[in-house]
Short mmCIF file of C-alpha atoms in Angstrom, two decimals:
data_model
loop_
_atom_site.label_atom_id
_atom_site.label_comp_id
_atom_site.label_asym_id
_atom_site.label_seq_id
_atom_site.Cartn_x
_atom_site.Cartn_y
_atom_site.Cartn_z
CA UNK A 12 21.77 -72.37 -29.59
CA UNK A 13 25.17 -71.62 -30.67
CA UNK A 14 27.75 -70.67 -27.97
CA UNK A 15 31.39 -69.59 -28.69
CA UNK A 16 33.29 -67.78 -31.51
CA UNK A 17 29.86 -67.93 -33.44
CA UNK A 18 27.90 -66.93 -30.77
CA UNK A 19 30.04 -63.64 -29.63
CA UNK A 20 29.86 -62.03 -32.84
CA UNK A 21 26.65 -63.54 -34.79
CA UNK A 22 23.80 -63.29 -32.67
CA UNK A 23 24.40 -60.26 -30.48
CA UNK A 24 22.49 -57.38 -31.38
CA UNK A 25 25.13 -54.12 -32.10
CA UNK A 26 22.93 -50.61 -32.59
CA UNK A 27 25.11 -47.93 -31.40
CA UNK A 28 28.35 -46.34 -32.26
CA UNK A 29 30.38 -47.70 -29.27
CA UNK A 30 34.08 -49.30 -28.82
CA UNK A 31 35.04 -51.52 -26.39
CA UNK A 32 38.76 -52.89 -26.09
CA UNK A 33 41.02 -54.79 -23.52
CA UNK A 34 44.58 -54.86 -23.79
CA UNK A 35 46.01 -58.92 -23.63
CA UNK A 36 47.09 -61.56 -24.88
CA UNK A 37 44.35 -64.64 -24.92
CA UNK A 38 41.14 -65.12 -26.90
CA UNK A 39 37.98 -62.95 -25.29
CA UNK A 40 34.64 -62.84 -24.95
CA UNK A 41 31.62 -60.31 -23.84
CA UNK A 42 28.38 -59.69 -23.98
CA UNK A 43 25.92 -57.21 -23.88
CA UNK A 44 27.18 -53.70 -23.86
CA UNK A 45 25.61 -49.91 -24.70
CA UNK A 46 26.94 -46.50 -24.39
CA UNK A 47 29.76 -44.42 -26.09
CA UNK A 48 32.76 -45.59 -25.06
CA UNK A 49 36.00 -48.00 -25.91
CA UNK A 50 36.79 -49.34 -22.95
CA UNK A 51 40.81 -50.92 -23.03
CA UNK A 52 42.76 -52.38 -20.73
CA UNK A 53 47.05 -51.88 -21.21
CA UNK A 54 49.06 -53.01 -18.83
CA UNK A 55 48.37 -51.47 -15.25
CA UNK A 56 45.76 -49.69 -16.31
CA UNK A 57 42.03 -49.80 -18.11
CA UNK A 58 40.72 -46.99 -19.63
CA UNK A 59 37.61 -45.34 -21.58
CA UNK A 60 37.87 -42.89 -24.57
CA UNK A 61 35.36 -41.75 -27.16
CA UNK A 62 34.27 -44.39 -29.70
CA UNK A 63 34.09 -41.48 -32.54
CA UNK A 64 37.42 -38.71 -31.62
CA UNK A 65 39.43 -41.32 -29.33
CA UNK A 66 39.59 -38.85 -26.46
CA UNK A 67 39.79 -40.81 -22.99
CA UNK A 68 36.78 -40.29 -20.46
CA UNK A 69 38.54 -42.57 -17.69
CA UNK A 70 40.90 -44.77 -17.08
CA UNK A 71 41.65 -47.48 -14.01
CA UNK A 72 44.12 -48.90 -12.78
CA UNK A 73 45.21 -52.11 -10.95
CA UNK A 74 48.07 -53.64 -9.02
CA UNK A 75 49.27 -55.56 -11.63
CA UNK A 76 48.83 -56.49 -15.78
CA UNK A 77 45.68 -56.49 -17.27
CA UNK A 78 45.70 -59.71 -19.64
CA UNK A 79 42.39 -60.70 -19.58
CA UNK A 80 39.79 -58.36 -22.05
CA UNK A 81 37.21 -56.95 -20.20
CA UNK A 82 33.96 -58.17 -20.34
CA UNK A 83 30.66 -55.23 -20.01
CA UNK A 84 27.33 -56.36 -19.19
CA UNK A 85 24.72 -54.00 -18.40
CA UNK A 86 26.81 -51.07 -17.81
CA UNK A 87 29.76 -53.14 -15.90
CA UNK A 88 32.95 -54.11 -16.92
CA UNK A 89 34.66 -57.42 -15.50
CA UNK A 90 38.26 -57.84 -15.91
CA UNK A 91 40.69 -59.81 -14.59
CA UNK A 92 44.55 -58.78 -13.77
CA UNK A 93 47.57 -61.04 -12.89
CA UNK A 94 47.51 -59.38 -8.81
CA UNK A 95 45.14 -62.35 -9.24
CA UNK A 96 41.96 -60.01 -8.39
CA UNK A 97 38.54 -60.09 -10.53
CA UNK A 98 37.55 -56.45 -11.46
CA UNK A 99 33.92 -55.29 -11.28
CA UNK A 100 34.16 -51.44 -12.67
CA UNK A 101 31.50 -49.02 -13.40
CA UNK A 102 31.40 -48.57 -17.06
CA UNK A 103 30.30 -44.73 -16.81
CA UNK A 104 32.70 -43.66 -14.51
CA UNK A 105 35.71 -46.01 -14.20
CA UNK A 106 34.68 -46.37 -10.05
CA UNK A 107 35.12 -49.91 -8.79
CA UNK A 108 32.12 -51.89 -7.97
CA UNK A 109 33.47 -54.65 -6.04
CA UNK A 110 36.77 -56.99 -6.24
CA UNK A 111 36.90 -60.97 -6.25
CA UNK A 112 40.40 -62.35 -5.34
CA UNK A 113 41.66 -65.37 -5.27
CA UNK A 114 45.18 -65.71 -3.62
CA UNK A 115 46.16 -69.40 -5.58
CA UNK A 116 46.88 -67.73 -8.87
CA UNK A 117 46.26 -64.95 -11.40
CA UNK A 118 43.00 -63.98 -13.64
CA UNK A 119 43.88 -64.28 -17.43
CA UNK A 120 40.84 -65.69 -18.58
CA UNK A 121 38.27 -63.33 -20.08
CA UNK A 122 34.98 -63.13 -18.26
CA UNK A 123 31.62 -64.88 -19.41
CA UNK A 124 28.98 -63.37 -17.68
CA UNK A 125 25.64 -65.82 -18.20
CA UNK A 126 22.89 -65.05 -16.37
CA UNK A 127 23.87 -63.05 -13.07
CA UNK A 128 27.06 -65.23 -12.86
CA UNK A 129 30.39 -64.28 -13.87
CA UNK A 130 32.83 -67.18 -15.00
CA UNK A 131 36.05 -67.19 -15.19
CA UNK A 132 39.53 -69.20 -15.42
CA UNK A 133 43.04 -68.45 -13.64
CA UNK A 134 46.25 -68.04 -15.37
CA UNK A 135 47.28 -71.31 -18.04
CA UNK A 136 50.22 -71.89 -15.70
CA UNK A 137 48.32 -71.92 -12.74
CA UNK A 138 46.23 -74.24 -10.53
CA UNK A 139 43.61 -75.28 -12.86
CA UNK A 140 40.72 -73.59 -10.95
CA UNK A 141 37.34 -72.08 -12.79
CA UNK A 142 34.96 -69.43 -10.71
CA UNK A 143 31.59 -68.63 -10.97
CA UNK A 144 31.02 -65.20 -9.12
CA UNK A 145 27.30 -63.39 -8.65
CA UNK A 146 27.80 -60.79 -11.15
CA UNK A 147 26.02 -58.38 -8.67
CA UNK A 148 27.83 -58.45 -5.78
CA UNK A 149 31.64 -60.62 -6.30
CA UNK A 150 30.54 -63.43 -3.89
CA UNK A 151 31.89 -66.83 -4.67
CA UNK A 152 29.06 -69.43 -5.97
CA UNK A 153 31.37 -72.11 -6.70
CA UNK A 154 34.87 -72.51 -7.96
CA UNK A 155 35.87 -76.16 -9.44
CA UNK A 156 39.87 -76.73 -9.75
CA UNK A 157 40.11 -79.40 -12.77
CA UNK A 158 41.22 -82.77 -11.49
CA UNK A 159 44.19 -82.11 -14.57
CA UNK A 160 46.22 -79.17 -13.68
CA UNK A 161 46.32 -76.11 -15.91
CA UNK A 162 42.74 -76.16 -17.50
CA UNK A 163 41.05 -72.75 -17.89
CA UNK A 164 40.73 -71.28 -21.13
CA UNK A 165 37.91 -68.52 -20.84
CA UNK A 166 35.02 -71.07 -20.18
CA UNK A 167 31.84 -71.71 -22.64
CA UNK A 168 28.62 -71.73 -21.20
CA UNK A 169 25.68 -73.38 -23.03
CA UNK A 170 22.38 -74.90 -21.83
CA UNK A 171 22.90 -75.61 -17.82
CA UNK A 172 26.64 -76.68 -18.34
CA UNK A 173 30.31 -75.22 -18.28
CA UNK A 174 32.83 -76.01 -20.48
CA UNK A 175 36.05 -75.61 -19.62
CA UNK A 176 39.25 -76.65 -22.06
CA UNK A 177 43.19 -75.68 -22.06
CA UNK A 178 46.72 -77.12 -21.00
CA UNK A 179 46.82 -80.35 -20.75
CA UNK A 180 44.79 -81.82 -23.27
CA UNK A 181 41.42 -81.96 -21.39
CA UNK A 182 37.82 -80.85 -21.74
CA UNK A 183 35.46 -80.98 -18.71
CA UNK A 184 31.55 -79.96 -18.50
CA UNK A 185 30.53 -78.88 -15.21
CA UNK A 186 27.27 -77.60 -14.05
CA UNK A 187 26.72 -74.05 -14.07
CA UNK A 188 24.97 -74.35 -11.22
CA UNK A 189 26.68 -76.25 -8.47
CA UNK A 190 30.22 -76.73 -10.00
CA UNK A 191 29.94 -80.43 -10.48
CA UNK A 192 31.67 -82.09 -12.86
CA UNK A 193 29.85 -83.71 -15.73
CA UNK A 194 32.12 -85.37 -17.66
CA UNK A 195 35.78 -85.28 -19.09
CA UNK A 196 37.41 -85.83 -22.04
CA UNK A 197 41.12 -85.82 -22.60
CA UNK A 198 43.00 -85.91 -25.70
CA UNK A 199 45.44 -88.40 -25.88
CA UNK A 200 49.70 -86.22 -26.64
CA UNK A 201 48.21 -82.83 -26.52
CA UNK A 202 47.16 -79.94 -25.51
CA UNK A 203 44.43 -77.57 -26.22
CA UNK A 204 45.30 -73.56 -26.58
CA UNK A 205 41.60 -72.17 -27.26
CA UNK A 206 37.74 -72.45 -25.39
CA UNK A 207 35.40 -75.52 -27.07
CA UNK A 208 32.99 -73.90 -29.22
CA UNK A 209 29.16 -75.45 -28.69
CA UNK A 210 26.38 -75.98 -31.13
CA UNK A 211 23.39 -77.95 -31.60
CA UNK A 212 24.74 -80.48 -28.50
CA UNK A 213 27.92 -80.65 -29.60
CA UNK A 214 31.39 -79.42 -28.40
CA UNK A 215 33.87 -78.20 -31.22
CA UNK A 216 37.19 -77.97 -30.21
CA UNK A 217 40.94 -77.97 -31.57
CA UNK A 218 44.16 -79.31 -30.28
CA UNK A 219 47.81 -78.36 -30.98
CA UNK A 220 48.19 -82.39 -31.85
CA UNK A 221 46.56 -81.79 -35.27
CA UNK A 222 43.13 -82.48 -34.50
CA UNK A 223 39.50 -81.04 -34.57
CA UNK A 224 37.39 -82.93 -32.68
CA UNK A 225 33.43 -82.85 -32.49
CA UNK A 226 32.14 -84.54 -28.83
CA UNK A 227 28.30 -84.81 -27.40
CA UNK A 228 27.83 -82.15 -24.80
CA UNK A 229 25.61 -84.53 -22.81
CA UNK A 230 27.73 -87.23 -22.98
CA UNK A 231 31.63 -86.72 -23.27
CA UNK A 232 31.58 -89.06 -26.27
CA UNK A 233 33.19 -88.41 -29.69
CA UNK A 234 31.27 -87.87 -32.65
CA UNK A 235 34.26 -87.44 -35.19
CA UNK A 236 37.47 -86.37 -35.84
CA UNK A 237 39.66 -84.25 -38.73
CA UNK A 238 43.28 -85.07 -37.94
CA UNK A 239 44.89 -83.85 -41.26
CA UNK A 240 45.79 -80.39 -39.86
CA UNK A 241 48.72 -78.66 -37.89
CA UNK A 242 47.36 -77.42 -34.55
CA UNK A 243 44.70 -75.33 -33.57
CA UNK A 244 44.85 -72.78 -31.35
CA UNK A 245 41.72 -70.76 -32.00
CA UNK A 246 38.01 -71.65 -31.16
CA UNK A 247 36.00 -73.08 -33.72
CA UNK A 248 33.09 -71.23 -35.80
CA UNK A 249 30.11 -72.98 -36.56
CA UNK A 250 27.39 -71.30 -39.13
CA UNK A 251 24.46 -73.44 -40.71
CA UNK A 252 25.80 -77.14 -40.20
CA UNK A 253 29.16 -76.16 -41.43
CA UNK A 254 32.66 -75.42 -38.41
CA UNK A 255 35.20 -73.40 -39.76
CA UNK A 256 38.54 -73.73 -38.34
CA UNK A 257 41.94 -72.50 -38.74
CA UNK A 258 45.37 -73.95 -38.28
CA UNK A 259 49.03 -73.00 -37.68
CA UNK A 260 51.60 -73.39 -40.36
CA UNK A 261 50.79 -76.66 -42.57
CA UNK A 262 53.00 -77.69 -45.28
CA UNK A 263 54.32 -74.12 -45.58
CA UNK A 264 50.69 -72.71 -45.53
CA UNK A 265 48.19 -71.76 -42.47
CA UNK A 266 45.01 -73.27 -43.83
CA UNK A 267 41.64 -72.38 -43.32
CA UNK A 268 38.99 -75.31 -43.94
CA UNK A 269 35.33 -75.86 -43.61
CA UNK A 270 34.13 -79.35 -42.54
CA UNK A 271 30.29 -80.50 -42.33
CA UNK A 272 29.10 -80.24 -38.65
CA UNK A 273 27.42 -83.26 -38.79
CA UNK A 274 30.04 -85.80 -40.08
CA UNK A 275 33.64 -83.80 -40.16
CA UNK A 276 33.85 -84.03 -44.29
CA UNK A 277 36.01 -81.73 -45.48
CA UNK A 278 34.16 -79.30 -47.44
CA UNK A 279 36.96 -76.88 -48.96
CA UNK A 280 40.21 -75.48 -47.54
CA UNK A 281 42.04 -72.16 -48.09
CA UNK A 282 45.77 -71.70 -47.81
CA UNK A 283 47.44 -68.91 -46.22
CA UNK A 284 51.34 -68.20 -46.29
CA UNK A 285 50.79 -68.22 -42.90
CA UNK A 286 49.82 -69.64 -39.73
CA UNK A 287 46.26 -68.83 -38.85
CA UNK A 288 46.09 -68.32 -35.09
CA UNK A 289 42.73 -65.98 -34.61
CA UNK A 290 39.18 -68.00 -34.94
CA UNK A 291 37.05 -67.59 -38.36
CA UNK A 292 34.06 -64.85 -38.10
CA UNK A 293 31.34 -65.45 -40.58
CA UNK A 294 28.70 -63.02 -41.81
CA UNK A 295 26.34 -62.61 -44.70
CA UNK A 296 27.72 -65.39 -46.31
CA UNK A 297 31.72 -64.39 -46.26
CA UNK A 298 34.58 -65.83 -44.04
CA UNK A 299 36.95 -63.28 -42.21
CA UNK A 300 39.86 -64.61 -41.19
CA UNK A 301 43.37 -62.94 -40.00
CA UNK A 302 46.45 -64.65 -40.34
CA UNK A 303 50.30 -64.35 -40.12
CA UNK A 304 51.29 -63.20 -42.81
CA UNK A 305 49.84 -59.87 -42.11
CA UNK A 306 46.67 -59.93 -43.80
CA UNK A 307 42.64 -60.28 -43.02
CA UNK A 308 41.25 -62.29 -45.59
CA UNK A 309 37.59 -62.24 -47.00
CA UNK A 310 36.69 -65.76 -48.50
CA UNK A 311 32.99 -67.33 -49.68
CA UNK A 312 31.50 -69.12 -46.80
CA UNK A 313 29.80 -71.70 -49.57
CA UNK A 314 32.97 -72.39 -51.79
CA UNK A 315 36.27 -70.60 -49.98
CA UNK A 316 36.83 -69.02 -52.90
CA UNK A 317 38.83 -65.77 -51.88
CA UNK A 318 36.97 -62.14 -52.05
CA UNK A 319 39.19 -59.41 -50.64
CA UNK A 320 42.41 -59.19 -48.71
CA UNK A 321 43.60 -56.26 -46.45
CA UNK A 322 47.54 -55.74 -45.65
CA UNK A 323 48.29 -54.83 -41.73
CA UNK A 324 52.01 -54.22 -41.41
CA UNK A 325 52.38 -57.11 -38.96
CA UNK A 326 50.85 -61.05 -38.27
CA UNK A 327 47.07 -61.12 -37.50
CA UNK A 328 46.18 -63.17 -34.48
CA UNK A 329 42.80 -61.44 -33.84
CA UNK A 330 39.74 -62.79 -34.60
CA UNK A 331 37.57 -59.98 -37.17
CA UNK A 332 34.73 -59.16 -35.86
CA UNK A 333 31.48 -57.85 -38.01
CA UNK A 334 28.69 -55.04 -37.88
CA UNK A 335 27.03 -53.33 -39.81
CA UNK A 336 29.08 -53.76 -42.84
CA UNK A 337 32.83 -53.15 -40.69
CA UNK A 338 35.24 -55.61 -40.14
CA UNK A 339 36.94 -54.59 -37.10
CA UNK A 340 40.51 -56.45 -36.16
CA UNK A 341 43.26 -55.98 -34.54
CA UNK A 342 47.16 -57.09 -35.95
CA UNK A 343 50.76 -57.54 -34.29
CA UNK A 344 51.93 -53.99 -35.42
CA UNK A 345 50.24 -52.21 -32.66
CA UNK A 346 46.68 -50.99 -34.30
CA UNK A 347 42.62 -52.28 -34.66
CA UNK A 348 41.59 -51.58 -37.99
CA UNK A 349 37.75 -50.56 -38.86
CA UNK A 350 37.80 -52.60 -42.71
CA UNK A 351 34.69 -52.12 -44.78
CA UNK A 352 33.24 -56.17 -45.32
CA UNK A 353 32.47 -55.37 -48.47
CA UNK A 354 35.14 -53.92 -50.36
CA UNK A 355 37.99 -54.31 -47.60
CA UNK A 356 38.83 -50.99 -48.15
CA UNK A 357 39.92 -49.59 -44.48
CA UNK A 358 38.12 -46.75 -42.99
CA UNK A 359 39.65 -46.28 -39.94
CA UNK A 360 42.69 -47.34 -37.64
CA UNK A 361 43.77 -46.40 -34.25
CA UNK A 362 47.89 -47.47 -32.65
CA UNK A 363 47.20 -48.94 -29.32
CA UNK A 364 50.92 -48.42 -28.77
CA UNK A 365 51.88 -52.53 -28.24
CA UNK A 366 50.17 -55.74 -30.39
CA UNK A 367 46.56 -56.47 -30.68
CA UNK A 368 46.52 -60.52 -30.58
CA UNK A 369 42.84 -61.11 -28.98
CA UNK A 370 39.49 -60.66 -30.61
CA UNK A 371 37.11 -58.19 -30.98
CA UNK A 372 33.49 -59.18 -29.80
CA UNK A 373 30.44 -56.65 -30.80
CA UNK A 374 27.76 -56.33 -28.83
CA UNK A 375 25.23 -53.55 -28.95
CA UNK A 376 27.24 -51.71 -30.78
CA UNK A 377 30.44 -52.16 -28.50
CA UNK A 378 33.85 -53.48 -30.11
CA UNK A 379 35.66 -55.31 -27.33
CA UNK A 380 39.23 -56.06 -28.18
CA UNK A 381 42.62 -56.83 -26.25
CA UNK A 382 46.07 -55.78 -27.13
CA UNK A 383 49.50 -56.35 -25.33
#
């Protein structure tokens, strides 16, 4: 089972001609979503307009900034907004279906919903606490407030466990069921800016101290480490025994590389003039990557040899997401692109009116994206 970057995008069924997009400025995730609709959240407000001519259907609006991207799960949205309240809306209609708050610090984390549980983070700067909330009805199951302050990143949840990273350096698995910890593991001078990736019993993640490390999700322990690299701020990708990765600026280039699973051997490596801030998609065999220097880049999975580039008019810090044959990403100079995979030839773009920095996750034919 594959959970994280990989997981959002690669093994979620999209049939349908829907939108879905959240207005913010962290990393996202969602899950299962139908219906004809892009659903975004900007600033106060969230609101719902026609995947094919744009127009809005609803909108919603809360006390406060929307940072997180909403998440929609059979026909709900969850969202969370800096008056430090977890949204439950009505995708249809934009009604509310219930509100969690919790009064120690703001909701920036994007929702995972696993299961009939809602999970969720508070604000970097803030207390350190992860929720679990029954999806159904906003009642607290458990909240766990890391024994290292600032932890939640959205969390990653994989077979009976939680895994929380962010701030100051530490990872923590915690059961999904009661909120106990499992195990820690802390990274010794730095911190980590995106959610662990898991795969095959392993937890992928990146630090900003120039490391990729792999650890066993049973056990805590490290398996290997890549330490030749600037930081790494996105989540991990992991397709057939091989995690992609990128990496801020590096010798005066942002490089993408591809390292066995297994072992951590560097298998190839791609410069960019840029930083690379936005994690790797991967799909039918290509890499799609966004980086700052403007430009979503199409490279072989196998060999990194480069396919296609597409020119935004401003640094890329969304992850691409694919279906059926369309890139969709978002860039810094205000618009989400609609990029055909094959040719990178664009074939649609709409101006969200401020930056698109998170990343866009399809799911039954839903594009969920965030954007300042």
């Amino acid at each position: 089972m594959y959970t994280g970057t990989y997981a959002r995008r690669g093994v979620l069924q999209a049939t349908g001609g829907v939108l879905v997009a959240g207005l913010a400025t962290q990393s996202t995730t969602a899950q299962a979503v139908t219906g004809p609709s892009v659903y975004l959240s900007r600033s106060e407000s969230i609101y719902a307009v026609d995947a094919d001519t744009g127009d809005e259907q609803w909108r919603f609006t809360g006390d406060a900034t929307f940072y997180s991207s909403p998440t929609v799960v059979d026909g709900t949205v969850y969202v969370g907004n800096s008056d430090q309240t977890l949204y439950a809306i009505d995708a249809a209609t934009g009604e509310e279906v219930w509100a969690y708050t919790d009064p120690t610090h703001e909701i920036r984390s994007s929702p995972t919903v696993v299961d009939d549980t809602v999970y969720v983070g508070g604000s970097p700067f803030g207390n350190g606490t992860v929720h679990a909330v029954d999806a159904a009805t906003g009642e607290q199951r458990w909240r766990f407030t890391a024994p290292q302050n600032r932890a939640p990143a959205t969390p990653t949840v994989a077979d009976g466990s939680v895994y929380i990273s962010g701030g100051t350096g530490t990872v923590y698995s915690v059961d999904a069921e009661t909120g106990q910890q499992n195990w820690s593991y802390t990274f010794a001078d730095a911190e980590i800016d995106s959610r662990p990736t898991v795969a095959d019993g392993t937890v992928f993640v990146g630090t900003d101290g120039f490391v990729l490390r792999a650890i066993d999700a049973d056990s805590g322990d490290e398996q290997w480490s890549v330490d030749n690299y600037s930081g790494i701020i996105s989540a991990p990708t992991v397709v057939d025994g091989t995690v992609y990765a990128g990496a801020g600026p590096y010798d005066d280039a942002g490089p993408l590389f591809a390292v066995s699973a297994a072992t951590g051997d560097v298998e190839w490596e791609y410069p960019t003039p840029g930083g690379i801030e936005g994690g790797p998609t991967v799909a039918d065999g290509t890499v799609f990557i966004g980086s700052d220097d403007g430009s979503l880049y199409a490279l072989d999975a196998a060999t990194g040899d480069q396919q296609w580039t597409f020119d935004t008019g401003d640094s890329v810090g969304s992850s691409p997401t694919v279906v059926d044959g369309t890139v969709f990403v978002g860039s810094n100079d205000t618009s989400i692109y609609a990029v055909d995979a094959a040719t990178g030839d664009q074939q649609w773009a709409v101006d969200t009116g401020d930056h698109v920095t998170s990343s866009p996750t399809v799911v039954d034919g839903t594009v969920l994206v965030c954007s300042d």
